[in-house]
């Protein structure tokens, strides 16, 4: 450990890692995994030198981003290679430029933030990357040591612990919503108190209807004033309309891609569906996200005929799980063809009324309201992607998902879609249950049978 306390030697080691990533990218087993290796040091350094840990985290992620740029995984479609780089850029920005970043919950409408040049600094996204670095355990423990309940969502606990250990820099402000997740109410208030920065909460009613939309519209107009006050920049309705036009086109592109992939084979790992879930929310309205979805439509035209089974995934994916990876990562026998987190909003809004459009997306969000709305949306999207079966992942700490699992199984199977309920944790490996996951997922896929085109 002493070696890595010398910043010069750390930097030399990272440069060596970059060279290996670039020159030996065809020898996967010999390639240095920058994120994983440096994650362990990040975790340990936060106890003694948080600033060095923060620098090391940023440098390691930059090295991984070089891999995404110059040595991408050729098994992925070009669009998904671009997406990996885009998502890493999104994670790196708050580490490099915290003063132009706003901590947000995943379903916060970010078009207004984009207009005042604020970048999304997302709780769930950061925790995913810390977990991928195998650095989450120390931060989970830090949060629990300071009184956060063990049953709180591990994504939120990881971010809270990392913030309080000094790893995560202070943002410009915080914008969040109560949409879908009870943990938001505790997490973002705690972060606002800790960082001593202004915060804005969007309250989304549980009921759907025009009254609910108007109620959220009023709040979004207040948010516009809040952002202008704290950035000194102006948000015009004309600019927002252009953002919403792009958002609508992006969602339409993704919907068309999901329909087109029903009879096609698209090689998939376990993180690409999560990337899409993040960027289709956090980056909605940006040219980069529209570019990604436009490239998807080009790629699907060249994709081969479907092979194996199509699996639709409900809720978050335990990307770190060897058991899930063995069955579904770049497999021709079965692939994940969609994740509900990427399809929570329909492109049925009018961009010419931007505040109403953003408010309607939140009120009619598929995860808002009764569990039945979510289940019906999942059935619709699974069928759209040509799913043969569905996995309902009961993420530890998510009451909304755990509580509706049996109802989901009943409704999906009535709709002709076999459903497997898996329990585990998308972020915290200590709640893994790998043996049970391997047995149950393997049996489920065997039950689904042979190739899709048989």
XYZ file of C-alpha atoms in Angstrom:
454
model
C 0.000 0.000 0.000
C 2.928 2.352 0.700
C 3.861 2.374 -2.988
C 0.476 3.722 -3.981
C 0.592 6.597 -1.511
C 3.169 8.252 -3.798
C 1.118 10.189 -6.359
C 3.908 10.127 -8.959
C 4.137 6.358 -8.788
C 0.360 6.074 -8.942
C 0.365 8.167 -12.088
C 3.101 6.053 -13.691
C 1.146 2.915 -12.853
C -1.984 4.326 -14.450
C -0.073 5.294 -17.597
C 1.277 1.747 -17.773
C -2.272 0.487 -17.413
C -3.410 2.745 -20.260
C -0.681 1.396 -22.540
C -1.657 -2.171 -21.753
C -5.270 -1.409 -22.439
C -4.423 0.109 -25.808
C -1.695 -2.258 -27.005
C -2.962 -5.578 -25.667
C -6.691 -5.194 -26.131
C -6.838 -8.488 -28.085
C -5.532 -10.406 -25.061
C -8.415 -9.920 -22.668
C -7.080 -12.085 -19.878
C -3.773 -10.203 -19.822
C -5.332 -6.749 -19.958
C -5.158 -4.725 -16.771
C -8.616 -3.944 -15.459
C -8.053 -0.341 -14.455
C -11.370 0.216 -12.709
C -11.270 -2.942 -10.626
C -7.580 -2.711 -9.677
C -7.609 0.939 -8.710
C -10.978 0.613 -7.008
C -9.426 -1.318 -4.162
C -6.885 1.445 -3.588
C -9.583 4.101 -3.810
C -11.521 2.315 -1.093
C -8.502 2.173 1.223
C -7.179 5.673 0.494
C -10.426 7.354 1.524
C -9.531 6.616 5.162
C -6.228 8.489 5.015
C -6.254 10.820 2.019
C -9.657 11.385 0.363
C -8.282 13.891 -2.156
C -5.749 11.358 -3.409
C -8.490 8.748 -3.550
C -10.625 11.123 -5.626
C -7.718 11.816 -7.979
C -7.006 8.110 -8.294
C -10.640 7.313 -9.038
C -10.766 9.964 -11.761
C -7.490 8.800 -13.293
C -8.516 5.155 -13.291
C -11.860 5.956 -14.904
C -10.106 8.094 -17.512
C -7.902 5.109 -18.324
C -10.965 2.904 -18.711
C -12.470 5.571 -20.966
C -9.407 5.316 -23.202
C -10.168 1.631 -23.536
C -13.745 2.410 -24.526
C -12.493 4.922 -27.088
C -9.533 3.099 -28.630
C -10.065 -0.571 -27.773
C -13.823 -1.108 -27.476
C -15.383 -4.528 -27.163
C -15.841 -5.585 -30.784
C -18.569 -8.039 -29.814
C -20.852 -5.049 -29.187
C -22.677 -3.156 -31.930
C -21.095 0.223 -32.835
C -23.912 2.069 -31.056
C -23.281 0.189 -27.822
C -19.545 0.810 -28.038
C -20.323 4.512 -28.314
C -22.737 4.218 -25.384
C -20.052 2.810 -23.053
C -17.836 5.804 -23.810
C -20.746 8.230 -23.452
C -21.706 6.805 -20.066
C -18.135 7.020 -18.783
C -17.958 10.650 -19.916
C -21.136 11.239 -17.927
C -19.552 9.764 -14.786
C -16.259 11.614 -15.195
C -17.680 15.103 -15.644
C -18.659 15.632 -11.966
C -15.208 14.486 -10.847
C -13.527 16.933 -13.216
C -16.030 19.823 -13.023
C -18.137 19.573 -9.854
C -19.028 23.286 -9.998
C -20.981 22.674 -13.196
C -22.707 19.533 -11.921
C -25.979 18.906 -10.097
C -26.663 15.796 -8.040
C -29.862 14.273 -9.426
C -32.080 11.250 -8.975
C -32.315 9.023 -12.037
C -35.788 10.144 -13.147
C -35.247 13.895 -12.745
C -36.060 15.673 -16.051
C -32.656 17.073 -16.995
C -33.490 19.212 -20.031
C -33.615 22.394 -17.928
C -30.294 21.542 -16.289
C -28.756 21.189 -19.737
C -29.967 24.678 -20.629
C -27.974 26.189 -17.729
C -24.933 23.970 -18.457
C -25.359 21.729 -15.421
C -24.286 18.130 -15.846
C -26.120 15.230 -14.146
C -24.230 13.884 -11.116
C -26.298 10.804 -10.544
C -26.533 8.779 -7.344
C -27.443 5.430 -8.900
C -24.954 5.777 -11.740
C -22.017 6.639 -9.497
C -22.799 3.774 -7.163
C -22.891 1.351 -10.110
C -19.416 2.445 -11.142
C -18.055 2.271 -7.590
C -19.473 -1.237 -7.353
C -17.881 -2.149 -10.682
C -14.612 -0.947 -9.124
C -15.228 -3.298 -6.186
C -15.099 -0.246 -3.925
C -18.651 -0.235 -2.630
C -18.210 -2.187 0.606
C -16.336 0.512 2.551
C -18.892 3.134 1.569
C -21.862 0.949 2.442
C -20.296 0.346 5.848
C -19.616 4.063 6.326
C -23.284 4.885 5.707
C -24.483 2.181 8.096
C -21.979 3.279 10.758
C -23.535 6.738 10.633
C -27.046 5.450 11.268
C -28.353 4.686 7.767
C -30.542 1.587 7.892
C -29.202 -1.616 6.367
C -32.468 -1.953 4.447
C -31.998 1.343 2.552
C -31.243 0.864 -1.138
C -27.568 -0.012 -1.560
C -27.143 2.435 -4.449
C -28.112 5.271 -2.136
C -26.057 3.970 0.783
C -22.957 3.643 -1.408
C -23.235 7.241 -2.617
C -23.923 8.573 0.888
C -20.935 6.705 2.315
C -18.621 7.833 -0.485
C -19.734 11.452 -0.038
C -19.178 11.393 3.720
C -15.738 9.802 3.339
C -14.729 12.735 1.103
C -14.487 10.832 -2.167
C -17.207 12.710 -4.059
C -16.777 16.462 -4.718
C -19.302 19.125 -3.763
C -21.905 19.857 -6.483
C -23.366 23.183 -7.558
C -26.828 22.154 -6.374
C -29.178 19.183 -5.958
C -32.375 18.451 -7.916
C -34.435 15.364 -7.195
C -37.888 13.845 -7.240
C -39.858 11.449 -5.077
C -40.735 9.482 -8.226
C -40.695 5.684 -7.691
C -38.147 5.560 -4.853
C -38.734 6.133 -1.135
C -34.971 6.365 -0.538
C -34.832 9.663 -2.461
C -36.492 11.579 0.347
C -33.782 10.646 2.856
C -30.778 10.548 0.541
C -31.039 13.933 -1.122
C -31.975 15.835 2.011
C -28.979 14.276 3.748
C -26.688 15.240 0.853
C -27.995 18.818 0.796
C -27.259 19.163 4.523
C -23.849 17.548 4.159
C -22.661 19.619 1.182
C -24.513 22.779 2.256
C -25.787 23.464 -1.260
C -29.244 24.573 -2.464
C -31.659 21.777 -3.352
C -34.961 21.483 -5.168
C -37.447 18.632 -4.748
C -40.099 17.784 -7.360
C -43.158 16.185 -5.773
C -44.914 13.861 -8.234
C -48.426 12.755 -7.199
C -49.127 9.040 -7.169
C -52.356 9.501 -9.162
C -52.447 10.047 -12.925
C -54.579 12.874 -14.335
C -54.559 16.465 -15.558
C -54.617 17.900 -12.028
C -51.436 15.998 -11.232
C -49.795 17.221 -14.438
C -50.666 20.854 -13.673
C -49.318 20.449 -10.141
C -45.960 19.227 -11.499
C -45.925 21.926 -14.224
C -46.061 24.603 -11.534
C -43.105 22.994 -9.772
C -41.057 22.740 -12.957
C -41.582 26.445 -13.605
C -40.321 27.087 -10.079
C -37.356 24.854 -10.839
C -36.578 27.025 -13.848
C -36.396 30.077 -11.567
C -34.275 28.125 -9.057
C -31.755 27.106 -11.723
C -31.537 30.593 -13.207
C -30.938 32.056 -9.739
C -28.137 29.664 -8.843
C -26.360 29.641 -12.210
C -26.975 33.160 -13.516
C -28.089 31.694 -16.849
C -31.410 32.036 -18.635
C -33.825 29.274 -19.643
C -36.050 30.211 -22.577
C -39.152 28.339 -23.667
C -37.876 28.311 -27.243
C -34.684 26.514 -26.202
C -36.656 24.051 -24.089
C -38.901 23.246 -27.038
C -35.829 22.282 -29.062
C -34.650 20.104 -26.185
C -38.016 18.377 -25.995
C -38.102 17.827 -29.772
C -34.803 15.991 -29.378
C -36.095 14.062 -26.354
C -39.159 12.912 -28.287
C -37.074 11.825 -31.269
C -34.696 9.925 -28.985
C -37.508 7.988 -27.320
C -39.112 7.248 -30.698
C -35.803 5.934 -32.022
C -35.360 3.660 -29.030
C -38.916 2.364 -29.281
C -38.440 1.590 -32.972
C -35.169 -0.182 -32.207
C -36.818 -2.356 -29.558
C -39.505 -3.353 -32.055
C -36.939 -4.110 -34.779
C -34.766 -6.278 -32.520
C -37.601 -8.771 -31.902
C -36.434 -11.008 -34.761
C -32.737 -10.070 -34.670
C -29.693 -11.200 -32.734
C -27.994 -8.373 -30.837
C -24.966 -9.471 -28.776
C -25.315 -8.066 -25.264
C -23.336 -7.887 -22.064
C -24.862 -7.079 -18.655
C -24.036 -3.368 -18.494
C -25.285 -2.064 -21.850
C -28.983 -2.353 -20.863
C -28.147 -0.424 -17.675
C -26.267 2.242 -19.633
C -29.356 2.685 -21.812
C -31.496 2.925 -18.687
C -29.277 5.698 -17.345
C -28.741 7.714 -20.505
C -32.361 7.464 -21.707
C -33.232 9.372 -18.555
C -30.241 11.516 -17.555
C -29.151 12.534 -21.075
C -32.578 12.826 -22.647
C -32.547 16.014 -24.719
C -28.846 15.927 -25.596
C -27.442 15.502 -29.134
C -25.267 12.663 -27.802
C -28.207 10.534 -26.689
C -30.105 11.164 -29.918
C -26.963 10.124 -31.802
C -26.842 6.868 -29.820
C -30.426 5.924 -30.621
C -30.046 6.902 -34.282
C -27.009 4.608 -34.517
C -29.051 1.783 -32.954
C -31.476 1.983 -35.877
C -28.600 1.746 -38.343
C -27.015 -1.176 -36.521
C -30.197 -3.236 -36.267
C -30.562 -3.224 -40.062
C -27.291 -5.204 -40.273
C -28.004 -7.551 -37.356
C -28.326 -11.287 -38.094
C -31.501 -13.266 -37.616
C -32.489 -13.999 -34.016
C -30.874 -16.906 -32.223
C -31.401 -18.199 -28.710
C -33.955 -16.882 -26.243
C -34.897 -13.252 -25.655
C -35.017 -12.265 -21.977
C -36.614 -9.009 -20.828
C -35.293 -7.704 -17.489
C -37.427 -5.913 -14.944
C -35.581 -3.533 -12.609
C -31.819 -3.258 -12.145
C -29.301 -5.875 -13.338
C -26.634 -7.402 -11.032
C -23.907 -6.849 -13.627
C -21.230 -8.115 -11.225
C -22.851 -11.548 -10.834
C -20.829 -14.426 -12.288
C -23.956 -16.579 -12.258
C -25.893 -14.125 -14.452
C -22.872 -13.445 -16.637
C -22.378 -17.144 -17.341
C -25.907 -17.477 -18.696
C -26.577 -14.129 -20.394
C -23.359 -12.278 -21.232
C -22.647 -12.444 -24.987
C -24.517 -15.717 -25.172
C -26.131 -16.991 -28.347
C -28.400 -19.211 -26.264
C -30.068 -16.324 -24.406
C -29.688 -12.546 -24.362
C -31.149 -9.634 -22.428
C -33.182 -7.732 -25.027
C -34.387 -4.894 -22.854
C -34.458 -3.423 -19.382
C -37.531 -1.625 -18.099
C -35.414 1.270 -16.767
C -34.720 2.342 -20.355
C -38.418 2.391 -21.279
C -40.193 4.210 -18.475
C -41.598 7.027 -20.656
C -43.558 7.001 -23.889
C -42.778 9.515 -26.678
C -46.392 10.686 -26.776
C -45.873 14.252 -25.527
C -46.063 17.585 -27.350
C -42.630 19.318 -27.407
C -44.330 22.647 -28.154
C -45.510 22.626 -24.522
C -42.227 21.773 -22.796
C -43.278 22.086 -19.155
C -46.410 20.039 -19.762
C -44.334 17.474 -21.673
C -41.830 17.014 -18.846
C -44.570 16.962 -16.206
C -46.605 14.418 -18.168
C -43.572 12.151 -18.511
C -43.242 12.097 -14.737
C -46.920 11.698 -13.844
C -47.491 8.953 -16.447
C -44.093 7.370 -15.810
C -44.491 3.579 -15.832
C -43.040 3.295 -12.312
C -45.395 5.907 -10.862
C -48.671 4.844 -9.320
C -49.946 1.316 -8.819
C -47.779 -1.742 -9.406
C -50.257 -2.831 -12.078
C -49.287 0.110 -14.309
C -45.660 -0.945 -14.110
C -46.486 -4.576 -14.818
C -48.659 -3.709 -17.824
C -45.871 -1.525 -19.246
C -43.381 -4.357 -18.714
C -45.626 -6.832 -20.538
C -46.058 -4.401 -23.424
C -42.333 -3.710 -23.764
C -41.331 -7.358 -23.342
C -43.655 -8.425 -26.150
C -42.441 -5.541 -28.289
C -38.853 -6.861 -28.008
C -39.942 -10.422 -28.791
C -39.219 -11.714 -25.290
C -39.531 -15.432 -24.597
C -39.256 -14.955 -20.853
C -38.883 -12.271 -18.194
C -36.700 -11.875 -15.109
C -38.161 -9.831 -12.236
C -35.159 -8.843 -10.125
C -36.028 -8.257 -6.471
C -33.295 -5.751 -5.585
C -32.662 -5.709 -1.838
C -34.047 -2.489 -0.372
C -36.539 -1.761 -3.165
C -39.937 -2.247 -1.546
C -41.775 -1.303 -4.740
C -40.190 -4.219 -6.616
C -40.160 -6.787 -3.841
C -43.776 -6.151 -2.866
C -45.204 -6.582 -6.344
C -43.234 -9.667 -7.401
C -46.008 -12.239 -6.995
C -48.576 -10.038 -8.733
C -46.088 -9.552 -11.572
C -45.556 -13.299 -11.933
C -49.293 -13.879 -12.163
C -49.913 -11.122 -14.725
C -46.911 -11.852 -16.951
C -47.729 -15.540 -17.110
C -51.376 -14.799 -17.874
C -50.025 -12.767 -20.805
C -48.044 -15.783 -22.016
C -44.651 -14.660 -20.711
C -42.915 -17.013 -18.241
C -41.414 -15.002 -15.376
C -38.562 -15.828 -13.013
C -38.296 -13.955 -9.708
C -34.661 -13.519 -8.695
C -33.640 -12.000 -5.359
C -30.350 -10.211 -4.855
C -28.691 -6.811 -4.969
C -27.672 -4.772 -7.972
C -24.887 -2.969 -6.112
C -23.891 -4.807 -2.925
C -22.161 -8.139 -3.543
C -22.716 -9.296 0.047
C -26.398 -9.849 -0.805
C -25.576 -11.900 -3.886
C -26.757 -15.491 -3.349
C -24.750 -16.671 -6.352
C -25.451 -20.370 -5.903
C -29.192 -19.890 -5.831
C -29.067 -17.446 -8.753
C -27.094 -19.910 -10.877
C -29.457 -22.786 -10.142
C -32.685 -20.876 -10.673
C -31.615 -18.909 -13.757
C -30.134 -22.000 -15.387
C -33.317 -23.981 -14.758
C -35.466 -21.135 -16.087
C -33.533 -20.901 -19.347
C -33.612 -24.670 -19.746
C -37.375 -24.588 -19.257
C -37.702 -21.980 -22.037
C -36.170 -24.503 -24.436
C -34.264 -24.256 -27.697
C -33.345 -21.580 -30.186
C -35.716 -18.736 -30.952
C -35.853 -19.550 -34.662
C -36.713 -23.240 -34.101
